[in-house]
Amino acid sequence: MNPLAHGHPINRLACLFGVLALTAGCQSSAPIDITKVLTWLPSDTETLIVANGPFWMSNFRVDESRVLSRTISTEELQKYFRRLILSEVLRFATLSNTLDRERVVIAVEGSRRFRRPTGLGLMPYEGCEIVVFARDQTGRFESFMQEAVTRGLKVDEIEGNRVAVAREMREEDIWTTFVAHPSERVIVAATNRDYLQEALARIRGDRGQRALPDSLPEWKHIDRDAEFWGLRHYKEGASEEDLTSPLRCSREWCDKQAIGLIFGSSPSQQRIATITYFSRDPERRRSFDRFFLESEEGYKGLQMRSRDITPDGAENSFVLRDPDSVHHFFFGFLFLVGHGLAL
């Protein structure tokens, strides 16, 4: 029996981290904020994606047959974002079923070293997802581990944590997923052992240079209160295997002066997502427009408006109302944050 649940078409692996805001009735643990969480990430992390809570765990599935001919609801659009961020956790059907209806306070993804797949499919990369819950998940994680052993999953030990390990063929590449429970309210799912090991050591208390420091220009323009937000800061010397970095100038994307990008969306307020692209190249807007509106795949029906917000930054807004616009946006968005899909 395959212990992994089928993934969503826009699945990708990454590192989810949580910010915990304590409220009445919660446990008396010290609060965790995003600054603290960033100290857990390896210093060469390139992409960060955040889902602010509270929300409740589910499989976050959207009935595609029901939305093909109508406007997508706020709840459905939220599910698209949450399933994107929690994709690796959701691959373990037993785990997601065990956590069903548990209250999530926040989830954050961090990732790095994106590379071309062997054939078709999602670009492999290193990263992990961490979900922070409102209450202790120790009992639920133990239930998951017992079921994992029954189903034949390997159990390893990393930085003093028991870790469930699963291997799966995705198209022509073998992906390995690791799941750990480093503290009472935190569940971690990762695609790379080294990334996970460093994150677990940092969660335990090891120190090191912080990922994505506050000195980066992208931070000045991020709305941390948005339901979904994040950033990518391009790394110099991008691998030739990274099709998604404009610094390496592939046929898909070329901008030697690119700095990074940020994004944000709050579907409960409006069905709009913004991506702000930063570059020292005065032609940055044209470069971004060409990528999103003139790619080989095409983005027909996707409405985009642009405006300069700084001399180096252009904000691009996308209206997400119907299935075509949502699917086209996510296809391009995933590529931009390093999680491209080769077709």
PDB file of C-alpha atoms in Angstrom, residues 23-318:
ATOM      1  CA  THR A  23      -4.678  33.675  23.199  1.00  0.00           C
ATOM      2  CA  ALA A  24      -6.820  32.851  26.196  1.00  0.00           C
ATOM      3  CA  GLY A  25      -7.172  29.122  26.608  1.00  0.00           C
ATOM      4  CA  CYS A  26      -3.907  28.284  24.805  1.00  0.00           C
ATOM      5  CA  GLN A  27      -1.024  26.526  26.489  1.00  0.00           C
ATOM      6  CA  SER A  28       1.452  28.580  28.491  1.00  0.00           C
ATOM      7  CA  SER A  29       4.409  28.196  26.125  1.00  0.00           C
ATOM      8  CA  ALA A  30       6.536  31.145  25.095  1.00  0.00           C
ATOM      9  CA  PRO A  31       5.162  32.891  21.991  1.00  0.00           C
ATOM     10  CA  ILE A  32       6.888  32.363  18.645  1.00  0.00           C
ATOM     11  CA  ASP A  33       7.070  35.219  16.137  1.00  0.00           C
ATOM     12  CA  ILE A  34       8.281  35.289  12.546  1.00  0.00           C
ATOM     13  CA  THR A  35      11.667  36.680  13.579  1.00  0.00           C
ATOM     14  CA  LYS A  36      12.148  33.644  15.802  1.00  0.00           C
ATOM     15  CA  VAL A  37      11.051  31.294  13.060  1.00  0.00           C
ATOM     16  CA  LEU A  38      13.515  32.809  10.603  1.00  0.00           C
ATOM     17  CA  THR A  39      16.337  31.887  12.980  1.00  0.00           C
ATOM     18  CA  TRP A  40      15.313  28.246  12.487  1.00  0.00           C
ATOM     19  CA  LEU A  41      15.822  28.351   8.722  1.00  0.00           C
ATOM     20  CA  PRO A  42      19.212  27.609   7.116  1.00  0.00           C
ATOM     21  CA  SER A  43      20.921  30.882   6.262  1.00  0.00           C
ATOM     22  CA  ASP A  44      20.960  30.186   2.506  1.00  0.00           C
ATOM     23  CA  THR A  45      17.180  29.836   2.319  1.00  0.00           C
ATOM     24  CA  GLU A  46      16.006  31.695  -0.776  1.00  0.00           C
ATOM     25  CA  THR A  47      12.193  31.508  -0.666  1.00  0.00           C
ATOM     26  CA  LEU A  48       9.808  32.092   2.244  1.00  0.00           C
ATOM     27  CA  ILE A  49       6.032  31.565   2.043  1.00  0.00           C
ATOM     28  CA  VAL A  50       3.667  32.249   4.963  1.00  0.00           C
ATOM     29  CA  ALA A  51       0.049  31.315   5.677  1.00  0.00           C
ATOM     30  CA  ASN A  52      -1.337  33.285   8.604  1.00  0.00           C
ATOM     31  CA  GLY A  53      -4.000  31.646  10.742  1.00  0.00           C
ATOM     32  CA  PRO A  54      -6.103  30.757  12.386  1.00  0.00           C
ATOM     33  CA  PHE A  55      -7.495  28.093  10.091  1.00  0.00           C
ATOM     34  CA  TRP A  56      -8.392  24.447  10.500  1.00  0.00           C
ATOM     35  CA  MET A  57      -6.624  21.509   8.933  1.00  0.00           C
ATOM     36  CA  SER A  58      -8.404  19.542   6.240  1.00  0.00           C
ATOM     37  CA  ASN A  59      -7.407  18.056   2.897  1.00  0.00           C
ATOM     38  CA  PHE A  60      -8.139  21.485   1.350  1.00  0.00           C
ATOM     39  CA  ARG A  61      -9.508  19.845  -1.792  1.00  0.00           C
ATOM     40  CA  VAL A  62     -11.534  21.872  -4.253  1.00  0.00           C
ATOM     41  CA  ASP A  63     -14.149  20.094  -6.361  1.00  0.00           C
ATOM     42  CA  GLU A  64     -12.869  21.155  -9.775  1.00  0.00           C
ATOM     43  CA  SER A  65     -16.013  19.906 -11.526  1.00  0.00           C
ATOM     44  CA  ARG A  66     -18.110  22.369  -9.519  1.00  0.00           C
ATOM     45  CA  VAL A  67     -16.002  25.462 -10.150  1.00  0.00           C
ATOM     46  CA  LEU A  68     -15.384  25.166 -13.886  1.00  0.00           C
ATOM     47  CA  SER A  69     -18.363  27.316 -14.878  1.00  0.00           C
ATOM     48  CA  ARG A  70     -18.619  29.811 -12.026  1.00  0.00           C
ATOM     49  CA  THR A  71     -16.731  32.283  -9.893  1.00  0.00           C
ATOM     50  CA  ILE A  72     -14.432  30.663  -7.349  1.00  0.00           C
ATOM     51  CA  SER A  73     -15.496  31.361  -3.781  1.00  0.00           C
ATOM     52  CA  THR A  74     -13.338  32.939  -1.114  1.00  0.00           C
ATOM     53  CA  GLU A  75     -13.118  29.616   0.730  1.00  0.00           C
ATOM     54  CA  GLU A  76     -12.040  27.779  -2.417  1.00  0.00           C
ATOM     55  CA  LEU A  77      -9.330  30.338  -3.166  1.00  0.00           C
ATOM     56  CA  GLN A  78      -8.041  30.005   0.402  1.00  0.00           C
ATOM     57  CA  LYS A  79      -7.917  26.235  -0.087  1.00  0.00           C
ATOM     58  CA  TYR A  80      -5.741  26.638  -3.189  1.00  0.00           C
ATOM     59  CA  PHE A  81      -3.186  28.643  -1.192  1.00  0.00           C
ATOM     60  CA  ARG A  82      -3.278  26.383   1.867  1.00  0.00           C
ATOM     61  CA  ARG A  83      -2.959  23.184  -0.124  1.00  0.00           C
ATOM     62  CA  LEU A  84      -0.023  24.718  -1.945  1.00  0.00           C
ATOM     63  CA  ILE A  85       1.775  25.477   1.312  1.00  0.00           C
ATOM     64  CA  LEU A  86       0.857  22.201   3.047  1.00  0.00           C
ATOM     65  CA  SER A  87       1.379  19.931   0.051  1.00  0.00           C
ATOM     66  CA  GLU A  88       3.967  17.625   1.623  1.00  0.00           C
ATOM     67  CA  VAL A  89       2.084  17.236   4.908  1.00  0.00           C
ATOM     68  CA  LEU A  90      -1.011  16.357   2.887  1.00  0.00           C
ATOM     69  CA  ARG A  91       0.837  13.642   0.967  1.00  0.00           C
ATOM     70  CA  PHE A  92       0.633  11.530   4.130  1.00  0.00           C
ATOM     71  CA  ALA A  93      -3.055  10.644   4.198  1.00  0.00           C
ATOM     72  CA  THR A  94      -2.750   9.153   7.678  1.00  0.00           C
ATOM     73  CA  LEU A  95      -1.138  12.307   9.033  1.00  0.00           C
ATOM     74  CA  SER A  96      -3.592  14.722   7.426  1.00  0.00           C
ATOM     75  CA  ASN A  97      -6.531  12.617   8.617  1.00  0.00           C
ATOM     76  CA  THR A  98      -5.111  12.565  12.144  1.00  0.00           C
ATOM     77  CA  LEU A  99      -4.695  16.354  12.123  1.00  0.00           C
ATOM     78  CA  ASP A 100      -8.091  17.029  10.538  1.00  0.00           C
ATOM     79  CA  ARG A 101      -9.939  19.953  12.179  1.00  0.00           C
ATOM     80  CA  GLU A 102      -6.949  20.876  14.331  1.00  0.00           C
ATOM     81  CA  ARG A 103      -6.471  24.630  14.562  1.00  0.00           C
ATOM     82  CA  VAL A 104      -3.416  25.979  12.742  1.00  0.00           C
ATOM     83  CA  VAL A 105      -1.994  29.239  14.034  1.00  0.00           C
ATOM     84  CA  ILE A 106       0.480  29.823  11.205  1.00  0.00           C
ATOM     85  CA  ALA A 107       2.506  27.960   8.576  1.00  0.00           C
ATOM     86  CA  VAL A 108       5.636  29.107   6.747  1.00  0.00           C
ATOM     87  CA  GLU A 109       7.669  27.520   3.955  1.00  0.00           C
ATOM     88  CA  GLY A 110      11.384  27.979   3.317  1.00  0.00           C
ATOM     89  CA  SER A 111      13.294  26.486   0.378  1.00  0.00           C
ATOM     90  CA  ARG A 112      16.519  26.646  -1.617  1.00  0.00           C
ATOM     91  CA  ARG A 113      18.600  25.002  -4.394  1.00  0.00           C
ATOM     92  CA  PHE A 114      15.923  24.605  -7.037  1.00  0.00           C
ATOM     93  CA  ARG A 115      16.905  22.399  -9.945  1.00  0.00           C
ATOM     94  CA  ARG A 116      15.606  21.025 -13.186  1.00  0.00           C
ATOM     95  CA  PRO A 117      13.712  17.699 -13.072  1.00  0.00           C
ATOM     96  CA  THR A 118      15.003  14.685 -14.953  1.00  0.00           C
ATOM     97  CA  GLY A 119      12.044  14.827 -17.302  1.00  0.00           C
ATOM     98  CA  LEU A 120       8.621  16.337 -16.719  1.00  0.00           C
ATOM     99  CA  GLY A 121       7.069  17.398 -13.438  1.00  0.00           C
ATOM    100  CA  LEU A 122       7.887  19.547 -10.440  1.00  0.00           C
ATOM    101  CA  MET A 123      11.390  20.933 -10.034  1.00  0.00           C
ATOM    102  CA  PRO A 124      13.158  19.222  -7.094  1.00  0.00           C
ATOM    103  CA  TYR A 125      14.451  21.490  -4.331  1.00  0.00           C
ATOM    104  CA  GLU A 126      15.506  21.483  -0.681  1.00  0.00           C
ATOM    105  CA  GLY A 127      13.117  22.771   1.950  1.00  0.00           C
ATOM    106  CA  CYS A 128      10.677  21.976   4.721  1.00  0.00           C
ATOM    107  CA  GLU A 129       7.166  22.774   5.864  1.00  0.00           C
ATOM    108  CA  ILE A 130       6.402  23.444   9.511  1.00  0.00           C
ATOM    109  CA  VAL A 131       2.895  23.834  10.858  1.00  0.00           C
ATOM    110  CA  VAL A 132       2.333  25.458  14.252  1.00  0.00           C
ATOM    111  CA  PHE A 133      -0.900  24.405  15.935  1.00  0.00           C
ATOM    112  CA  ALA A 134      -2.903  25.998  18.735  1.00  0.00           C
ATOM    113  CA  ARG A 135      -2.510  22.954  20.975  1.00  0.00           C
ATOM    114  CA  ASP A 136      -0.259  19.992  21.663  1.00  0.00           C
ATOM    115  CA  GLN A 137      -0.117  17.468  18.788  1.00  0.00           C
ATOM    116  CA  THR A 138       2.012  14.833  20.545  1.00  0.00           C
ATOM    117  CA  GLY A 139      -0.755  12.235  20.772  1.00  0.00           C
ATOM    118  CA  ARG A 140      -1.755  12.689  17.151  1.00  0.00           C
ATOM    119  CA  PHE A 141       1.826  12.444  15.962  1.00  0.00           C
ATOM    120  CA  GLU A 142       2.289   9.224  17.947  1.00  0.00           C
ATOM    121  CA  SER A 143      -0.814   7.780  16.272  1.00  0.00           C
ATOM    122  CA  PHE A 144       0.618   8.747  12.889  1.00  0.00           C
ATOM    123  CA  MET A 145       3.987   7.130  13.672  1.00  0.00           C
ATOM    124  CA  GLN A 146       2.339   3.872  14.750  1.00  0.00           C
ATOM    125  CA  GLU A 147       0.371   3.778  11.507  1.00  0.00           C
ATOM    126  CA  ALA A 148       3.487   4.703   9.520  1.00  0.00           C
ATOM    127  CA  VAL A 149       5.368   1.710  10.928  1.00  0.00           C
ATOM    128  CA  THR A 150       2.392  -0.543  10.189  1.00  0.00           C
ATOM    129  CA  ARG A 151       2.420   0.649   6.576  1.00  0.00           C
ATOM    130  CA  GLY A 152       6.134   0.037   6.204  1.00  0.00           C
ATOM    131  CA  LEU A 153       7.565   3.533   6.382  1.00  0.00           C
ATOM    132  CA  LYS A 154      11.145   3.842   7.540  1.00  0.00           C
ATOM    133  CA  VAL A 155      11.667   5.567  10.915  1.00  0.00           C
ATOM    134  CA  ASP A 156      14.926   7.469  11.350  1.00  0.00           C
ATOM    135  CA  GLU A 157      16.396   9.655  14.098  1.00  0.00           C
ATOM    136  CA  ILE A 158      17.604  13.165  13.278  1.00  0.00           C
ATOM    137  CA  GLU A 159      18.799  15.603  15.935  1.00  0.00           C
ATOM    138  CA  GLY A 160      17.114  13.522  18.613  1.00  0.00           C
ATOM    139  CA  ASN A 161      13.769  13.434  16.799  1.00  0.00           C
ATOM    140  CA  ARG A 162      12.001  10.361  15.472  1.00  0.00           C
ATOM    141  CA  VAL A 163      11.345  11.008  11.797  1.00  0.00           C
ATOM    142  CA  ALA A 164       9.098   9.130   9.379  1.00  0.00           C
ATOM    143  CA  VAL A 165      10.731   8.772   5.954  1.00  0.00           C
ATOM    144  CA  ALA A 166       8.937   7.985   2.684  1.00  0.00           C
ATOM    145  CA  ARG A 167      10.272   7.669  -0.856  1.00  0.00           C
ATOM    146  CA  GLU A 168       8.089   8.208  -3.903  1.00  0.00           C
ATOM    147  CA  MET A 169       8.533   8.401  -7.669  1.00  0.00           C
ATOM    148  CA  ARG A 170       7.208  11.659  -9.080  1.00  0.00           C
ATOM    149  CA  GLU A 171       7.445  11.445 -12.829  1.00  0.00           C
ATOM    150  CA  GLU A 172      11.129  10.471 -13.378  1.00  0.00           C
ATOM    151  CA  ASP A 173      12.564  11.660 -10.044  1.00  0.00           C
ATOM    152  CA  ILE A 174      12.634  10.007  -6.623  1.00  0.00           C
ATOM    153  CA  TRP A 175      11.446  12.353  -3.883  1.00  0.00           C
ATOM    154  CA  THR A 176      12.080  11.671  -0.197  1.00  0.00           C
ATOM    155  CA  THR A 177       9.783  13.199   2.410  1.00  0.00           C
ATOM    156  CA  PHE A 178      10.637  13.467   6.116  1.00  0.00           C
ATOM    157  CA  VAL A 179       8.092  14.168   8.890  1.00  0.00           C
ATOM    158  CA  ALA A 180       9.061  15.166  12.445  1.00  0.00           C
ATOM    159  CA  HIS A 181       7.503  16.599  15.612  1.00  0.00           C
ATOM    160  CA  PRO A 182      10.222  18.752  17.251  1.00  0.00           C
ATOM    161  CA  SER A 183       8.001  20.465  19.820  1.00  0.00           C
ATOM    162  CA  GLU A 184       4.490  20.145  21.219  1.00  0.00           C
ATOM    163  CA  ARG A 185       2.632  22.230  18.665  1.00  0.00           C
ATOM    164  CA  VAL A 186       4.955  21.908  15.663  1.00  0.00           C
ATOM    165  CA  ILE A 187       4.829  19.389  12.808  1.00  0.00           C
ATOM    166  CA  VAL A 188       7.583  19.493  10.166  1.00  0.00           C
ATOM    167  CA  ALA A 189       7.609  17.973   6.673  1.00  0.00           C
ATOM    168  CA  ALA A 190      10.788  18.242   4.597  1.00  0.00           C
ATOM    169  CA  THR A 191      12.195  17.107   1.258  1.00  0.00           C
ATOM    170  CA  ASN A 192      15.864  17.088   2.162  1.00  0.00           C
ATOM    171  CA  ARG A 193      17.644  15.522   5.136  1.00  0.00           C
ATOM    172  CA  ASP A 194      20.382  18.161   5.420  1.00  0.00           C
ATOM    173  CA  TYR A 195      17.872  21.024   5.359  1.00  0.00           C
ATOM    174  CA  LEU A 196      15.733  19.268   7.961  1.00  0.00           C
ATOM    175  CA  GLN A 197      18.699  18.452  10.178  1.00  0.00           C
ATOM    176  CA  GLU A 198      19.828  22.071  10.326  1.00  0.00           C
ATOM    177  CA  ALA A 199      16.288  23.291  10.954  1.00  0.00           C
ATOM    178  CA  LEU A 200      15.758  20.801  13.782  1.00  0.00           C
ATOM    179  CA  ALA A 201      19.080  21.771  15.360  1.00  0.00           C
ATOM    180  CA  ARG A 202      18.090  25.429  15.232  1.00  0.00           C
ATOM    181  CA  ILE A 203      14.661  24.698  16.702  1.00  0.00           C
ATOM    182  CA  ARG A 204      16.451  22.892  19.537  1.00  0.00           C
ATOM    183  CA  GLY A 205      18.541  26.004  20.199  1.00  0.00           C
ATOM    184  CA  ASP A 206      21.594  25.960  17.925  1.00  0.00           C
ATOM    185  CA  ARG A 207      22.503  29.402  16.626  1.00  0.00           C
ATOM    186  CA  GLY A 208      23.577  30.593  13.221  1.00  0.00           C
ATOM    187  CA  GLN A 209      23.189  33.405  10.733  1.00  0.00           C
ATOM    188  CA  ARG A 210      19.526  34.198  10.163  1.00  0.00           C
ATOM    189  CA  ALA A 211      17.881  33.463   6.849  1.00  0.00           C
ATOM    190  CA  LEU A 212      16.590  36.409   4.827  1.00  0.00           C
ATOM    191  CA  PRO A 213      17.793  39.187   7.187  1.00  0.00           C
ATOM    192  CA  ASP A 214      15.815  42.370   7.806  1.00  0.00           C
ATOM    193  CA  SER A 215      18.380  44.341   5.804  1.00  0.00           C
ATOM    194  CA  LEU A 216      16.957  42.953   2.543  1.00  0.00           C
ATOM    195  CA  PRO A 217      15.016  45.654   0.638  1.00  0.00           C
ATOM    196  CA  GLU A 218      12.052  43.332   0.081  1.00  0.00           C
ATOM    197  CA  TRP A 219      11.061  43.464   3.768  1.00  0.00           C
ATOM    198  CA  LYS A 220      10.195  47.163   3.588  1.00  0.00           C
ATOM    199  CA  HIS A 221       7.189  46.449   1.378  1.00  0.00           C
ATOM    200  CA  ILE A 222       5.762  43.201   2.789  1.00  0.00           C
ATOM    201  CA  ASP A 223       2.363  43.157   4.469  1.00  0.00           C
ATOM    202  CA  ARG A 224       2.912  40.600   7.233  1.00  0.00           C
ATOM    203  CA  ASP A 225      -0.773  40.740   8.173  1.00  0.00           C
ATOM    204  CA  ALA A 226      -1.919  39.364   4.814  1.00  0.00           C
ATOM    205  CA  GLU A 227      -3.472  35.890   4.876  1.00  0.00           C
ATOM    206  CA  PHE A 228      -0.731  34.649   2.528  1.00  0.00           C
ATOM    207  CA  TRP A 229       2.585  36.400   1.932  1.00  0.00           C
ATOM    208  CA  GLY A 230       6.235  35.733   1.293  1.00  0.00           C
ATOM    209  CA  LEU A 231       9.397  36.662  -0.537  1.00  0.00           C
ATOM    210  CA  ARG A 232      12.204  35.321  -2.663  1.00  0.00           C
ATOM    211  CA  HIS A 233      15.654  36.927  -2.624  1.00  0.00           C
ATOM    212  CA  TYR A 234      17.695  35.783  -5.593  1.00  0.00           C
ATOM    213  CA  LYS A 235      21.088  34.274  -4.804  1.00  0.00           C
ATOM    214  CA  GLU A 236      24.178  35.187  -6.786  1.00  0.00           C
ATOM    215  CA  GLY A 237      25.777  32.267  -8.575  1.00  0.00           C
ATOM    216  CA  ALA A 238      22.431  30.599  -9.223  1.00  0.00           C
ATOM    217  CA  SER A 239      22.821  27.025 -10.370  1.00  0.00           C
ATOM    218  CA  GLU A 240      22.586  26.290 -14.062  1.00  0.00           C
ATOM    219  CA  GLU A 241      19.946  23.771 -13.001  1.00  0.00           C
ATOM    220  CA  ASP A 242      17.694  26.525 -11.621  1.00  0.00           C
ATOM    221  CA  LEU A 243      15.342  27.393 -14.456  1.00  0.00           C
ATOM    222  CA  THR A 244      13.448  29.826 -12.209  1.00  0.00           C
ATOM    223  CA  SER A 245      16.248  32.295 -11.411  1.00  0.00           C
ATOM    224  CA  PRO A 246      16.397  35.318 -13.734  1.00  0.00           C
ATOM    225  CA  LEU A 247      20.073  35.710 -12.814  1.00  0.00           C
ATOM    226  CA  ARG A 248      21.078  32.655 -14.844  1.00  0.00           C
ATOM    227  CA  CYS A 249      19.165  33.843 -17.944  1.00  0.00           C
ATOM    228  CA  SER A 250      17.261  30.842 -19.249  1.00  0.00           C
ATOM    229  CA  ARG A 251      14.936  31.176 -22.190  1.00  0.00           C
ATOM    230  CA  GLU A 252      12.054  31.475 -19.725  1.00  0.00           C
ATOM    231  CA  TRP A 253      13.441  34.314 -17.604  1.00  0.00           C
ATOM    232  CA  CYS A 254      16.408  36.668 -17.832  1.00  0.00           C
ATOM    233  CA  ASP A 255      17.300  39.695 -15.731  1.00  0.00           C
ATOM    234  CA  LYS A 256      20.912  40.036 -14.581  1.00  0.00           C
ATOM    235  CA  GLN A 257      19.883  42.957 -12.325  1.00  0.00           C
ATOM    236  CA  ALA A 258      17.082  41.097 -10.499  1.00  0.00           C
ATOM    237  CA  ILE A 259      16.970  41.531  -6.712  1.00  0.00           C
ATOM    238  CA  GLY A 260      13.948  39.543  -5.603  1.00  0.00           C
ATOM    239  CA  LEU A 261      10.180  39.583  -5.253  1.00  0.00           C
ATOM    240  CA  ILE A 262       7.433  39.631  -2.647  1.00  0.00           C
ATOM    241  CA  PHE A 263       3.813  38.540  -2.834  1.00  0.00           C
ATOM    242  CA  GLY A 264       0.624  38.854  -0.828  1.00  0.00           C
ATOM    243  CA  SER A 265      -3.035  37.898  -0.938  1.00  0.00           C
ATOM    244  CA  SER A 266      -5.996  38.124   1.460  1.00  0.00           C
ATOM    245  CA  PRO A 267      -8.893  36.337  -0.280  1.00  0.00           C
ATOM    246  CA  SER A 268     -11.320  37.067   2.561  1.00  0.00           C
ATOM    247  CA  GLN A 269     -10.996  40.766   1.667  1.00  0.00           C
ATOM    248  CA  GLN A 270     -10.649  40.598  -2.109  1.00  0.00           C
ATOM    249  CA  ARG A 271      -9.751  38.033  -4.764  1.00  0.00           C
ATOM    250  CA  ILE A 272      -6.512  39.729  -5.726  1.00  0.00           C
ATOM    251  CA  ALA A 273      -2.902  38.607  -5.428  1.00  0.00           C
ATOM    252  CA  THR A 274       0.038  40.965  -5.793  1.00  0.00           C
ATOM    253  CA  ILE A 275       3.597  40.149  -6.827  1.00  0.00           C
ATOM    254  CA  THR A 276       6.135  42.959  -6.497  1.00  0.00           C
ATOM    255  CA  TYR A 277       9.261  42.443  -8.546  1.00  0.00           C
ATOM    256  CA  PHE A 278      12.510  44.238  -7.661  1.00  0.00           C
ATOM    257  CA  SER A 279      15.278  44.842 -10.169  1.00  0.00           C
ATOM    258  CA  ARG A 280      17.947  47.438 -10.894  1.00  0.00           C
ATOM    259  CA  ASP A 281      17.081  47.100 -14.581  1.00  0.00           C
ATOM    260  CA  PRO A 282      14.838  49.985 -15.749  1.00  0.00           C
ATOM    261  CA  GLU A 283      13.138  47.534 -18.102  1.00  0.00           C
ATOM    262  CA  ARG A 284      12.091  45.332 -15.147  1.00  0.00           C
ATOM    263  CA  ARG A 285       8.350  45.787 -15.761  1.00  0.00           C
ATOM    264  CA  ARG A 286       8.573  44.720 -19.375  1.00  0.00           C
ATOM    265  CA  SER A 287      10.618  41.711 -18.361  1.00  0.00           C
ATOM    266  CA  PHE A 288       8.019  40.678 -15.779  1.00  0.00           C
ATOM    267  CA  ASP A 289       5.111  41.346 -18.142  1.00  0.00           C
ATOM    268  CA  ARG A 290       6.700  39.262 -20.869  1.00  0.00           C
ATOM    269  CA  PHE A 291       7.143  36.368 -18.466  1.00  0.00           C
ATOM    270  CA  PHE A 292       3.593  36.418 -17.169  1.00  0.00           C
ATOM    271  CA  LEU A 293       1.683  37.365 -20.292  1.00  0.00           C
ATOM    272  CA  GLU A 294       3.827  36.217 -23.211  1.00  0.00           C
ATOM    273  CA  SER A 295       5.185  32.846 -22.078  1.00  0.00           C
ATOM    274  CA  GLU A 296       4.904  29.806 -24.321  1.00  0.00           C
ATOM    275  CA  GLU A 297       2.161  28.428 -22.066  1.00  0.00           C
ATOM    276  CA  GLY A 298       0.260  31.715 -22.199  1.00  0.00           C
ATOM    277  CA  TYR A 299      -1.882  33.283 -19.511  1.00  0.00           C
ATOM    278  CA  LYS A 300      -5.065  34.079 -21.377  1.00  0.00           C
ATOM    279  CA  GLY A 301      -7.765  35.610 -19.275  1.00  0.00           C
ATOM    280  CA  LEU A 302      -5.419  36.615 -16.457  1.00  0.00           C
ATOM    281  CA  GLN A 303      -5.909  40.312 -15.671  1.00  0.00           C
ATOM    282  CA  MET A 304      -2.746  42.075 -14.530  1.00  0.00           C
ATOM    283  CA  ARG A 305      -2.135  45.680 -13.552  1.00  0.00           C
ATOM    284  CA  SER A 306       1.282  47.165 -12.786  1.00  0.00           C
ATOM    285  CA  ARG A 307       2.520  50.234 -10.968  1.00  0.00           C
ATOM    286  CA  ASP A 308       5.904  51.418  -9.757  1.00  0.00           C
ATOM    287  CA  ILE A 309       6.208  51.589  -5.965  1.00  0.00           C
ATOM    288  CA  THR A 310       9.943  52.368  -5.789  1.00  0.00           C
ATOM    289  CA  PRO A 311      12.615  53.155  -8.406  1.00  0.00           C
ATOM    290  CA  ASP A 312      13.530  49.462  -8.303  1.00  0.00           C
ATOM    291  CA  GLY A 313      10.146  47.860  -7.668  1.00  0.00           C
ATOM    292  CA  ALA A 314       6.977  47.306  -9.681  1.00  0.00           C
ATOM    293  CA  GLU A 315       3.814  45.921  -8.047  1.00  0.00           C
ATOM    294  CA  ASN A 316       1.729  43.617 -10.217  1.00  0.00           C
ATOM    295  CA  SER A 317      -1.882  42.829  -9.228  1.00  0.00           C
ATOM    296  CA  PHE A 318      -3.806  39.781 -10.481  1.00  0.00           C
TER     297      PHE A 318
END
